[in-house]
XYZ file of C-alpha atoms in Angstrom:
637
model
C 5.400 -52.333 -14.263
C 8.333 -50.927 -16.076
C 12.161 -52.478 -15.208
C 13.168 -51.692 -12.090
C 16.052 -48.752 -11.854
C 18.901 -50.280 -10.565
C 20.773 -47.321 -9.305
C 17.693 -45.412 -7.553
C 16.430 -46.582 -4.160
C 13.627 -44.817 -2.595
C 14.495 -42.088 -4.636
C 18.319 -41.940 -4.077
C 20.715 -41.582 -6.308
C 23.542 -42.102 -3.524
C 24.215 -43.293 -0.219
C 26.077 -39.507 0.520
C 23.362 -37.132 1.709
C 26.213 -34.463 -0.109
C 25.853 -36.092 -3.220
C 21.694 -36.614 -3.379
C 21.585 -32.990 -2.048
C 23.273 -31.805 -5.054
C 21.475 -33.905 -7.293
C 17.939 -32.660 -6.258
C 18.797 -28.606 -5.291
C 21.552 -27.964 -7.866
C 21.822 -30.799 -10.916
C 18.248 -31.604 -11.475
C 16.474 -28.096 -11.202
C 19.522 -26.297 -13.526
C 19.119 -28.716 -15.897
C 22.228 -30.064 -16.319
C 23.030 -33.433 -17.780
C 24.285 -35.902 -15.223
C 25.498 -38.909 -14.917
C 22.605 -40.661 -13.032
C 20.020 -39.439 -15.026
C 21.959 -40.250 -18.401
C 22.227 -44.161 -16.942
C 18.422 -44.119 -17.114
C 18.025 -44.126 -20.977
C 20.992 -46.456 -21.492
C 19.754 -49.059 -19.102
C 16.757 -49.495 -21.021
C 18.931 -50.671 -24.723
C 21.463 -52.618 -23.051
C 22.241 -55.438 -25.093
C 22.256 -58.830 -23.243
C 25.022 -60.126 -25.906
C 27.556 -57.492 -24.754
C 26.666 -58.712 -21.382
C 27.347 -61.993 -21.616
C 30.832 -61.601 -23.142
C 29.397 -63.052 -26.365
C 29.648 -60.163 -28.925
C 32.530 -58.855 -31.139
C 33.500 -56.464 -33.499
C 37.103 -56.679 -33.707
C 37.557 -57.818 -37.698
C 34.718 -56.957 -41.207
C 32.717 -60.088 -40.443
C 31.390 -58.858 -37.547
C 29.827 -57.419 -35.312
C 29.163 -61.533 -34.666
C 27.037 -62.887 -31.633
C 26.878 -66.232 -30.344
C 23.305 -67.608 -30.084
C 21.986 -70.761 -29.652
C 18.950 -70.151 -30.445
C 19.394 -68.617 -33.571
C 21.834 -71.402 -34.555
C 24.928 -69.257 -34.696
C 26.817 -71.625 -31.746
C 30.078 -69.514 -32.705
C 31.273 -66.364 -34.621
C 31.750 -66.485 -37.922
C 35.640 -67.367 -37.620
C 34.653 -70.571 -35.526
C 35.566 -68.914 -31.915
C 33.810 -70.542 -29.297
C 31.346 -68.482 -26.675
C 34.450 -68.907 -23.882
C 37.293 -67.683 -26.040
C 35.196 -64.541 -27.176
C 34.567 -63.606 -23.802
C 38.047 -64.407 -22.598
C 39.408 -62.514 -25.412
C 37.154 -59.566 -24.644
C 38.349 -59.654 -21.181
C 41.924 -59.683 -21.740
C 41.874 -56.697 -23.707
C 40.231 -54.784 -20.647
C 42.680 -55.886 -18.643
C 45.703 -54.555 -20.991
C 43.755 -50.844 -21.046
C 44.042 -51.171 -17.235
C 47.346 -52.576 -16.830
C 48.182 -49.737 -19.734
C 47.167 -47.070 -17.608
C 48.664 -48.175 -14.788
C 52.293 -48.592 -16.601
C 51.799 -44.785 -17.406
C 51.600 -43.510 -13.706
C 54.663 -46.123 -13.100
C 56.670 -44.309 -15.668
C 55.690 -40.965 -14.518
C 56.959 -42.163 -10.982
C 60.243 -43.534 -12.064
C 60.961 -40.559 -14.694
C 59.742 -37.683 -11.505
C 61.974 -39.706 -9.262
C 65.307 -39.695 -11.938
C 64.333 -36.254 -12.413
C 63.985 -35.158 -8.603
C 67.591 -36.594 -8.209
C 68.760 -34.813 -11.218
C 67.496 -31.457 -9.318
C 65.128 -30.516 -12.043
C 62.078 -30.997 -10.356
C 60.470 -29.188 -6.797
C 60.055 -32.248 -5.051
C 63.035 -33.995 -2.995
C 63.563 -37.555 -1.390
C 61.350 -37.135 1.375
C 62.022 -41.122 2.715
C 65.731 -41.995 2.838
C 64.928 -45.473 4.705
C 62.304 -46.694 1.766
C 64.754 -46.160 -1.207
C 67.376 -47.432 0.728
C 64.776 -50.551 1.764
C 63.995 -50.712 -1.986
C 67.967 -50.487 -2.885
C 68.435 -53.387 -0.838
C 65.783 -55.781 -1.784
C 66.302 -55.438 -4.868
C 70.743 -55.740 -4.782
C 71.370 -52.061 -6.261
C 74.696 -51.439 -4.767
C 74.472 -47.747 -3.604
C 77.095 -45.352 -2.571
C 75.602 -43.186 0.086
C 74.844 -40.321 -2.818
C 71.378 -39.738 -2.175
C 70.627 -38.313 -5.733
C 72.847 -40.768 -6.979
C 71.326 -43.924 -5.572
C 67.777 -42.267 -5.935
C 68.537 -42.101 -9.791
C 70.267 -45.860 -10.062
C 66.328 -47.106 -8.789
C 64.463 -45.162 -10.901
C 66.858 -45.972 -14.241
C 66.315 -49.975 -12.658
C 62.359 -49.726 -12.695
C 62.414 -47.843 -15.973
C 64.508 -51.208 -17.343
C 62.596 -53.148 -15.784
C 59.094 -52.438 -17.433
C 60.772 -53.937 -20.634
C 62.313 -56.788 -19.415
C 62.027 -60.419 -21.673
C 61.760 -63.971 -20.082
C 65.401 -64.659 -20.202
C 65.752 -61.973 -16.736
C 63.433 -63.106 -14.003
C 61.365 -60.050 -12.311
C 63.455 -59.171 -8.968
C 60.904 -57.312 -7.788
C 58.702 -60.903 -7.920
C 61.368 -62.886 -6.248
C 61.731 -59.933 -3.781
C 58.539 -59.530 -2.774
C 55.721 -61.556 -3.822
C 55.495 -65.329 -1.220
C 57.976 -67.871 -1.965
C 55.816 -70.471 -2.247
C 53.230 -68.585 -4.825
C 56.323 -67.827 -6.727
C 56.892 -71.545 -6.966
C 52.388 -71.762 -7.912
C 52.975 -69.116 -11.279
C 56.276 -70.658 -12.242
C 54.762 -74.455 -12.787
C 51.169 -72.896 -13.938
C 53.866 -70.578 -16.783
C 52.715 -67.570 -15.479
C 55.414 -66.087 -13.876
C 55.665 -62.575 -16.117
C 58.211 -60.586 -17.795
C 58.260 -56.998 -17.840
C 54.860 -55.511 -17.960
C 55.701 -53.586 -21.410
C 56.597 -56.927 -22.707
C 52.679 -58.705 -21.122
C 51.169 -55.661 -23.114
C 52.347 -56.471 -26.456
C 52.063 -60.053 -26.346
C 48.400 -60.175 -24.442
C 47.640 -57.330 -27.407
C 48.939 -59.141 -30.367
C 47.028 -62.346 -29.118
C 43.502 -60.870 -29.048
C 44.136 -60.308 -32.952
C 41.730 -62.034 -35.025
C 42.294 -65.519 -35.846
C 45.287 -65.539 -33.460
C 44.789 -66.735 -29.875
C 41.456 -68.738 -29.753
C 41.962 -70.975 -27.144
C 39.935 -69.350 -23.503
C 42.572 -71.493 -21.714
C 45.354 -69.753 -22.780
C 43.752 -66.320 -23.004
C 43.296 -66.834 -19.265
C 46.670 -67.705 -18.499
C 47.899 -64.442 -20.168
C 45.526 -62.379 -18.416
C 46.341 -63.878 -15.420
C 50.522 -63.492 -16.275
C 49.459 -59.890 -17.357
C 48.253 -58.790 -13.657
C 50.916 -60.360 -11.927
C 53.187 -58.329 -14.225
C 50.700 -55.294 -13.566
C 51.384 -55.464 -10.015
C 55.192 -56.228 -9.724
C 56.215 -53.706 -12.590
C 53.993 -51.171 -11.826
C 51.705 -50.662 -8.946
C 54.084 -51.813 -6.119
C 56.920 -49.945 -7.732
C 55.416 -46.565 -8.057
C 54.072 -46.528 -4.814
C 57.375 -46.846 -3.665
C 58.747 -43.914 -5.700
C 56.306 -41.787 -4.421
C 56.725 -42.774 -0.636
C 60.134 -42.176 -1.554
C 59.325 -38.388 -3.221
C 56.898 -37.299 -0.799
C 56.730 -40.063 2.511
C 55.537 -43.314 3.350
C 52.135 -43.025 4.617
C 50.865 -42.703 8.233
C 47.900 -42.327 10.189
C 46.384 -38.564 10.490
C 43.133 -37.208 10.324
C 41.712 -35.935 7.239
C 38.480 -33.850 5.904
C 36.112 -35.489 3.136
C 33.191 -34.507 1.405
C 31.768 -31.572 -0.483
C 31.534 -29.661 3.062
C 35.472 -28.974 2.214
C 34.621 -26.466 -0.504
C 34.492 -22.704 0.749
C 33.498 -20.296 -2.093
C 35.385 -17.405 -0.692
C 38.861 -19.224 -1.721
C 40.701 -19.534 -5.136
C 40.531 -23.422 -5.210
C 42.173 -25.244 -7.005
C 41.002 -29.045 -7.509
C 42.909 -31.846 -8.787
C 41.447 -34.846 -10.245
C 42.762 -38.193 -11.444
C 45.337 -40.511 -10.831
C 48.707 -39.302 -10.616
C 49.418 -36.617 -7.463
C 52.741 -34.784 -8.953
C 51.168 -31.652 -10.253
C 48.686 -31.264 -7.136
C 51.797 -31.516 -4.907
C 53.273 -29.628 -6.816
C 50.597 -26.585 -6.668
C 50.459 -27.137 -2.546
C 54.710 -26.430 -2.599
C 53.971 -23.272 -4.864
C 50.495 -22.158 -2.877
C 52.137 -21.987 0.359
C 54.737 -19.290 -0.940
C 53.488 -16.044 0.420
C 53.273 -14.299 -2.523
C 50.469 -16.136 -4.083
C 48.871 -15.959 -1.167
C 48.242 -12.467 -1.024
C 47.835 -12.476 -4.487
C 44.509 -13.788 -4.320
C 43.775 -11.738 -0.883
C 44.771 -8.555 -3.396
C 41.589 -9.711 -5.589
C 39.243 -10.015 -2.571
C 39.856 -14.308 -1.908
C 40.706 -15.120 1.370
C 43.246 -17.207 -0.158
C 44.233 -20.043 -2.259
C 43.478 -23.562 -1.588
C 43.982 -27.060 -2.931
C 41.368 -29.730 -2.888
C 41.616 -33.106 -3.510
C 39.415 -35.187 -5.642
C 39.298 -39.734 -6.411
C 42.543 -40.917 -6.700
C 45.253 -38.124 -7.243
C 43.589 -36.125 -3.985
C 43.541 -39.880 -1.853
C 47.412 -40.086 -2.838
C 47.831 -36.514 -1.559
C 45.711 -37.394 1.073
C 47.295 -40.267 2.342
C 50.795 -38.673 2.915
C 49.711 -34.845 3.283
C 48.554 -33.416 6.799
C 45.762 -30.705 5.943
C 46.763 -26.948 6.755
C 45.918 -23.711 5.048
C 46.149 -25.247 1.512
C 45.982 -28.283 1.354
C 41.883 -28.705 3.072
C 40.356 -32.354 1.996
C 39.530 -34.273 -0.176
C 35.614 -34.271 -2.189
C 35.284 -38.199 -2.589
C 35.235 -40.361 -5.710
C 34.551 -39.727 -9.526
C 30.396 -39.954 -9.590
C 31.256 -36.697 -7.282
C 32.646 -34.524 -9.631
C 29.295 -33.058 -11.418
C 27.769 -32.315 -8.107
C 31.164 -30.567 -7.231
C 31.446 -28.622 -10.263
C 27.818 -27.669 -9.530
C 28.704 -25.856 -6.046
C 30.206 -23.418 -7.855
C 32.992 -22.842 -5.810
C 35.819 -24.927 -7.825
C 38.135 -22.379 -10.451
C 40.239 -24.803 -11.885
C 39.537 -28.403 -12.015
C 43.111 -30.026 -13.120
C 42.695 -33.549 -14.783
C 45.617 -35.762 -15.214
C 45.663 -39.732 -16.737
C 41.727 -40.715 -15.814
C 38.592 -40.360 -14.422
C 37.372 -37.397 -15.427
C 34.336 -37.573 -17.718
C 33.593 -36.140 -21.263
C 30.805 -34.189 -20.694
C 32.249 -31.502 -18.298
C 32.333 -28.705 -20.404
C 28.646 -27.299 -20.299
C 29.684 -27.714 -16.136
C 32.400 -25.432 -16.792
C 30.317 -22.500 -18.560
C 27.455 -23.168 -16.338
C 29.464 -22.723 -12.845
C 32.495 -20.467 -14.326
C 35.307 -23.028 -14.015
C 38.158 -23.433 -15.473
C 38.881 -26.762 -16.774
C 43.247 -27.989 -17.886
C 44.383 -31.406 -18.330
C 47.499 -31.687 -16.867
C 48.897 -35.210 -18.447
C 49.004 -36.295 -22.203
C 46.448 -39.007 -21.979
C 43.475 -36.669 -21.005
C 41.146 -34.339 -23.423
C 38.042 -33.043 -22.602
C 35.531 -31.783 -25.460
C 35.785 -27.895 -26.016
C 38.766 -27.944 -23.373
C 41.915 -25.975 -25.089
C 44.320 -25.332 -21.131
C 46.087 -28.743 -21.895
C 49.663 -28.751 -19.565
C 51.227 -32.286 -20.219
C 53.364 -32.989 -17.565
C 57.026 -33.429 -17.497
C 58.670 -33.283 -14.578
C 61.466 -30.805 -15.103
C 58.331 -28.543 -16.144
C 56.551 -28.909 -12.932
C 57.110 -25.992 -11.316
C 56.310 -23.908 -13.670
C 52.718 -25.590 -14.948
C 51.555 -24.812 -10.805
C 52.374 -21.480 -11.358
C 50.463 -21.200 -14.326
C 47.395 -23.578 -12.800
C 47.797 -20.309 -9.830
C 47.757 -17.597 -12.347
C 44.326 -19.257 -13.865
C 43.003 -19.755 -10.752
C 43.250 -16.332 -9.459
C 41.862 -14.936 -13.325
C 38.932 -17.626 -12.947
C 38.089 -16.211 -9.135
C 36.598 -12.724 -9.898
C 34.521 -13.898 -12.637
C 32.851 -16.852 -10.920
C 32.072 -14.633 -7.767
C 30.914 -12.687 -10.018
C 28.503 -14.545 -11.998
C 27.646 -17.785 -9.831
C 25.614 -17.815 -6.745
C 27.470 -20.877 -4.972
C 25.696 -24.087 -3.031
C 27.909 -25.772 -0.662
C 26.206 -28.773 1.354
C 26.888 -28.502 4.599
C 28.378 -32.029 5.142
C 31.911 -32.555 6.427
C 33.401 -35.954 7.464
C 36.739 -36.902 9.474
C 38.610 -40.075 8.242
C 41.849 -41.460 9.694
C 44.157 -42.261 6.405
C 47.332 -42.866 5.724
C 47.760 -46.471 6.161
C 50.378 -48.930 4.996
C 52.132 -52.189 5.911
C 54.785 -49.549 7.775
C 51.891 -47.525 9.690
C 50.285 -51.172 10.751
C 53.546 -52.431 11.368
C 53.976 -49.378 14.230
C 50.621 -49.787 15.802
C 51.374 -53.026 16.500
C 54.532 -52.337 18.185
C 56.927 -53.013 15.120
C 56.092 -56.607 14.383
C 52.665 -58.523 12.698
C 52.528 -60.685 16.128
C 49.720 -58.809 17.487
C 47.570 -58.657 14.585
C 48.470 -62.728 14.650
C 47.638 -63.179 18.281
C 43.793 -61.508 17.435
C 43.437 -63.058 14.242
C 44.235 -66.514 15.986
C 41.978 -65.592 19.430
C 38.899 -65.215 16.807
C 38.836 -61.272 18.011
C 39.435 -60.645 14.179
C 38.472 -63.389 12.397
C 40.285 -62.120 8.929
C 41.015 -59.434 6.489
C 39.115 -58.255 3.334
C 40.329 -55.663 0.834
C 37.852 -53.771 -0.702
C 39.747 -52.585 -3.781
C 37.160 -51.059 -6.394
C 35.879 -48.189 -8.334
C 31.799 -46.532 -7.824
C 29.320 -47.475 -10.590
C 25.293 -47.852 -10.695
C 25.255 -50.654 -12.521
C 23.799 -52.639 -8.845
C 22.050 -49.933 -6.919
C 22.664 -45.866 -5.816
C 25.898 -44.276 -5.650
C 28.405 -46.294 -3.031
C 25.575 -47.886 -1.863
C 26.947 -52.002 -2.223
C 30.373 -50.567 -0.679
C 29.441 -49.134 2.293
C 26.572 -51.753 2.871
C 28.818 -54.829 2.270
C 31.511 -52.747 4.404
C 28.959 -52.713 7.376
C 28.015 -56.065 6.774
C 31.819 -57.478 7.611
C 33.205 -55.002 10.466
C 29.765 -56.726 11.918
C 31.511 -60.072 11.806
C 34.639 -59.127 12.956
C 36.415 -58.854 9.860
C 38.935 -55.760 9.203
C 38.635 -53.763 6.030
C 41.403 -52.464 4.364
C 40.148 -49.962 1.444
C 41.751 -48.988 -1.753
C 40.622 -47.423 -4.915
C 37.032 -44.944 -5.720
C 35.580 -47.325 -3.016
C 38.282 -45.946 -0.483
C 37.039 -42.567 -0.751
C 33.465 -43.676 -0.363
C 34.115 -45.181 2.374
C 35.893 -42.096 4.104
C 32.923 -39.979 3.387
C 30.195 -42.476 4.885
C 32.097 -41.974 7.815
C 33.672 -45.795 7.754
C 36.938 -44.854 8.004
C 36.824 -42.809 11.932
C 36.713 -44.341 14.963
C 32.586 -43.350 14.751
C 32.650 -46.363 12.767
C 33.452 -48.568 15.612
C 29.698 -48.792 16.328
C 29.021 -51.036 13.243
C 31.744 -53.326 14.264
C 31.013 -56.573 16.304
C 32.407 -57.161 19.774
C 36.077 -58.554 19.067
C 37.042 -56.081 16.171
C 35.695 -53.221 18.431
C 37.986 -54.101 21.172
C 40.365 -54.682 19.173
C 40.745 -51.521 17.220
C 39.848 -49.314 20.881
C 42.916 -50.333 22.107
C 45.184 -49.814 18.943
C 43.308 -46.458 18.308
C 42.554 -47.264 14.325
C 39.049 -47.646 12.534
C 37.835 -51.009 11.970
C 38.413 -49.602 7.822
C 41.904 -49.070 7.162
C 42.172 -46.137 4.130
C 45.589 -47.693 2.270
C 44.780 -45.305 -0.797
C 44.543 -45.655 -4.445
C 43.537 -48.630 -6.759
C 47.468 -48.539 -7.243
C 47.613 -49.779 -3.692
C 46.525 -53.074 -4.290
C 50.480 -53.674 -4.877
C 51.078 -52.164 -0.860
C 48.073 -54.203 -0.074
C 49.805 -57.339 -1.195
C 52.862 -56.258 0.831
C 51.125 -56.695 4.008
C 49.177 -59.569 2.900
C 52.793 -61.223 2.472
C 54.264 -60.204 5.426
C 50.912 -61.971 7.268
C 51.482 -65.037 4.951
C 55.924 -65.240 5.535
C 54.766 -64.530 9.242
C 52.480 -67.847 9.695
C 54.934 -69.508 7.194
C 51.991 -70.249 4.773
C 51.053 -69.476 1.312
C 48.958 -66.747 0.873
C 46.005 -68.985 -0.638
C 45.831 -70.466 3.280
C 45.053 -67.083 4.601
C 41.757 -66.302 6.155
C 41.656 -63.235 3.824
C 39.390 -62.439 0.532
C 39.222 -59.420 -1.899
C 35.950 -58.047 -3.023
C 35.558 -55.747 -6.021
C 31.814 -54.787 -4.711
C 31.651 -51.722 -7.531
C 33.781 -52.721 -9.972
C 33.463 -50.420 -13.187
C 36.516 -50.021 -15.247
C 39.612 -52.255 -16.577
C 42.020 -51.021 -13.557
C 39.502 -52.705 -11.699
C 39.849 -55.899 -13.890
C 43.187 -56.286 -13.767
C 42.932 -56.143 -9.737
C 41.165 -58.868 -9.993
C 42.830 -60.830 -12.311
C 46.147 -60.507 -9.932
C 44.014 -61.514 -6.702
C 42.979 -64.332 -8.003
C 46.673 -65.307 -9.766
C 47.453 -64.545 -5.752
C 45.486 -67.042 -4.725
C 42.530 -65.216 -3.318
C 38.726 -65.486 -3.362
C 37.871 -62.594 -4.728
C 33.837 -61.255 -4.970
C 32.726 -59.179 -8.155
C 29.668 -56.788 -8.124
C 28.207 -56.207 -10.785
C 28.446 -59.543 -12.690
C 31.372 -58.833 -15.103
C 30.406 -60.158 -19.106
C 31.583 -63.836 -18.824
C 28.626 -65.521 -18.251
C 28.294 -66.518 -22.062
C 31.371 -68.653 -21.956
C 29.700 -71.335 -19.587
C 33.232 -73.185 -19.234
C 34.941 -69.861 -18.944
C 32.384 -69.158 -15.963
C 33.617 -72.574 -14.753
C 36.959 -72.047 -15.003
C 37.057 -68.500 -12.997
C 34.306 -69.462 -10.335
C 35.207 -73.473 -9.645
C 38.345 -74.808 -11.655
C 40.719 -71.681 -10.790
C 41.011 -72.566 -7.238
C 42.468 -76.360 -8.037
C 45.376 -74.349 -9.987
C 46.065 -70.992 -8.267
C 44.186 -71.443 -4.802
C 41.924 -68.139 -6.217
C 38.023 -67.894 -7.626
C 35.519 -65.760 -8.548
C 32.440 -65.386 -6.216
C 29.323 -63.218 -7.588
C 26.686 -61.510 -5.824
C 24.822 -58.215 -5.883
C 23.256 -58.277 -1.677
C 25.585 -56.918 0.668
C 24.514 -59.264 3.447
C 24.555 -62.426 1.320
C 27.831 -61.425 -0.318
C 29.635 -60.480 3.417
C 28.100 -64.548 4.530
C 29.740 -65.929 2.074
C 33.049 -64.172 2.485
C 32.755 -65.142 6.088
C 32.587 -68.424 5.221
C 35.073 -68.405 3.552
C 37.040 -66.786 5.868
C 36.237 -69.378 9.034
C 36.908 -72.254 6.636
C 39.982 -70.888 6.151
C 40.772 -70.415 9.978
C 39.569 -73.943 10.102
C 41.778 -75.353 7.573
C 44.663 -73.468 9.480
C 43.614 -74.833 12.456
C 42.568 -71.446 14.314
């Protein structure tokens, strides 16, 4: 018997009946390349070096590997098996925190340029930059634009700040008392720009070679990650376009309807897609496309830029769903129903351009950081430009319509899903009556017995498409623990049908009761990877509320699909926050045995955090249970 295929169970490829439908009546009999069937081939000449951590190639006397066995106990410079890995780590984690210090400049510079008038957005939330003004002791002087403009030039300074001027965003919103943990542990960050170059220059060669310190960096770089860039640019954009609320929502591939110009944005970064709904919605365009026989022009959303449209957005006659998370995008270009698929920052794949001839789409990146193979429509945004780039996303739309009716017979499963999203610490905040002491009385009744954010990407690296997510998912509402989603794993979850009040059947007794009476799902969509910084926002009110440090909560993260260095540098800041935090699949440590130590037993004696591992959903939501009740235990609950 050959090795067993890790991402095919019983034949599936995914837990969404959308996706494997795709797969077996569209993907497999066309021919096309895909990305499950490409994993096949690669899973078979994985090297176990690279997945232990233990293999480099950054300097001309490499590539070195560390093998006992073959005598060669470290590389050729004398780094030991830890520092490799650790070193190897780190510079995942500065790609991640990288791209995440993009989106925050695009959010500060679309903000400065919304108040300047030169973009066609406006400041949607008055009370949040005003709540952001104040926190952070901007004096303001009741000019809207003005004030609006004074934040974004303060973020924009901060991203470079040095050591000698503390992070006021830190002291304004991360615990008090964990403030007090990364100041005596050194830590506490500067600006994130300034974490970059310094966790960059130290993975040099014969520079940093000490795992130790490697980790401390890493773990100073997320805390920057979070506090320069996620929390901040979420903030900007509740700002731009509203804090999120609760409202119902369409998911899946069920959305697409061939007989519309759609237009489907993909990515990270929602400004252009927002953009496109504002311009759609004009009239003109509208019967535009009704002049070329369409019954109109839509917007889709698709991973993380449609879940940050989503999460704010209300659908209407444009703006119609959302498709789910980034191993979704071949078996939506397959449908043939998309006409131009807009990419911006990442998560959209190389090999989309035979997708593109084969099912008549048209294929633009809209941000400076993407480029597709044989792709030429290349818009990088700028915010004063914005406008203008929807109209011209419109205009290819409406050219790319005829032909693919035209030429492509469209297949459109027929599966549809309602989620509830829009969450944040505000929208919690007012269904519990304005204040955390209801979600305190439950937690401390045992009707919820704690909280676990499920902040992760999709991979196949441990079984089918979603499949650990939504299992592990299941696996806690059963024990009475509330999921709050972020991230590829968020949209998953919304189309499995986790994230309606359906869902409340896979919940135990407490939970169930709990969420019937304040109307919410027992999973709580809060949005994009990015939202791990509003995450932490709640998780700090809960921890300021009991008057305890956030490493006392009944609380845990788990990372059950982690694929990419966003994901990484999640991590690295949940466990800097003092959190036990779950990784599936096994990220490439395991070489460094004291490095593997460190993360999974010594961590939690410094920041209160650790690493737990673990591939079965059931096993991995026991653990996290008991973690959680030793928790409630220690608290006295």
């Amino acid at each position: 018997m050959g090795k067993p295929v890790p991402h095919r169970i019983d034949g599936r490829i995914s837990y969404h009946d959308s996706v494997q439908e795709m797969y077996e009546k569209r993907l497999v009999p066309d021919g096309m390349s895909n990305v499950f069937d490409r994993f096949d081939p690669q899973d078979k000449i994985r090297c176990n070096f690279c997945e232990a951590g233990v293999s480099c190639q950054l300097c001309s006397n490499g590539p070195c590997r560390i093998s006992e066995k073959a005598g060669a106990n470290l590389g050729t410079c004398g780094i030991t098996p830890d520092a490799m890995a650790m070193r190897d780590m780190l510079l995942r984690n500065v790609m991640g925190t990288s791209t995440y210090t993009h989106h925050a400049f695009e959010a500060f510079s679309t903000l400065r340029s919304t108040a300047q008038g030169k973009t066609p957005f406006k400041i949607t939330d008055k009370d949040k930059l005003y709540f952001m003004c104040e926190k952070l002791g901007i004096e303001t002087s009741g000019d809207i634009n003005k004030d609006a403009e004074k934040l974004a030039n303060y973020f924009i300074a901060e991203l470079s700040n040095d050591y000698q001027e503390p992070s006021r965003v830190i002291q304004a919103f991360a615990p008090k008392a964990r403030q007090k943990v990364w100041q005596d542990l050194a830590i506490f960050p500067a600006g994130v720009l300034h974490e970059i170059k310094d966790a960059t220059a130290s993975c040099l060669t014969n520079v940093d070679g000490d795992y130790i310190s490697l980790a401390r960096k890493a773990l100073r770089l997320g805390i920057a990650c979070i506090y320069g860039a996620q929390l901040p640019l979420e903030m900007c954009q509740d700002i731009l376009f509203g804090t999120p609320m609760p409202h119902e929502v369409d998911m899946d591939l069920g959305v697409m309807d061939p007989d519309y110009v759609n237009i489907v944005f993909n990515g990270h970064e929602p400004w252009m897609g927002i953009a496109t709904i504002y311009e759609a919605k004009k009239p003109d365009w509208q019967e535009k496309a009704k002049q070329i026989g369409a019954k109109g022009i839509r917007v889709i959303g698709s991973i993380e830029t449609g879940q940050e449209i989503l999460q704010r957005f209300e659908m209407d006659e444009v703006f119609t769903g959302h498709i789910g998370n980034w191993l979704a995008i071949e078996p939506l270009l397959a449908t043939g129903t998309v006409d131009v698929f807009a990419m911006d920052e990442n998560c959209s794949p190389p090999y989309l351009a035979p997708y593109a001839e084969k099912y008549k789409v048209t294929l633009v990146s809209v941000n400076d950081l993407v480029r597709i193979p044989l792709v030429d429509k290349n818009l990088d945004y700028k915010p004063p430009e914005a406008e203008e780039m929807a109209k011209k996303l419109l205009e290819w739309g409406l050219a790319n319509f005829s032909v693919r009716k035209e030429q492509v017979k469209p297949y459109v499963p027929q599966k549809k899903t309602k989620a509830i999203a829009g969450f944040s610490t505000e929208a919690v905040l007012k269904a519990l009556g304005g204040k955390l002491d209801p979600l305190l009385e439950v937690i401390k009744a045992g009707k919820v017995k704690g909280v676990v954010a499920i902040v992760n990407c999709t991979t196949l690296k441990n079984g089918p498409h979603d499949w650990m997510t939504v299992n592990l998912v299941k696996e806690l509402v059963k024990r009475d623990i509330l999921v709050i989603a972020g991230g590829c794993g968020c949209h998953g979850l919304e189309v499995a049908g986790m994230c309606n009040m359906d869902a409340l059947q896979y919940a135990g007794k407490g939970l169930r009761e709990v969420c019937t009476g304040l109307g919410i799902p027992p999973v709580l969509p809060f949005g994009t990877c990015t939202d791990t910084g509003r995450i932490s926002m709640l998780v700090t009110a809960i921890a300021d509320a009991l008057g305890v440090d956030s490493s006392q909560l009944p609380v845990a993260v788990s990372a059950p699909e982690w694929m990419e260095q966003k994901a990484t540098i999640d991590g690295l800041f949940a466990l800097a926050y003092g959190l036990y935090t779950h990784l599936s699949p096994i990220p490439p440590v395991t070489g460094g045995t004291e490095l593997a130590k460190l993360l999974t037993q010594d961590l939690e004696g410094l920041t209160g955090g650790k690493v737990a591992l673990g591939d079965d959903p059931t096993e991995v939501a026991q653990s996290i249970a008991e973690h959680i009740n030793k928790k409630r235990s220690e608290l006295g609950l």
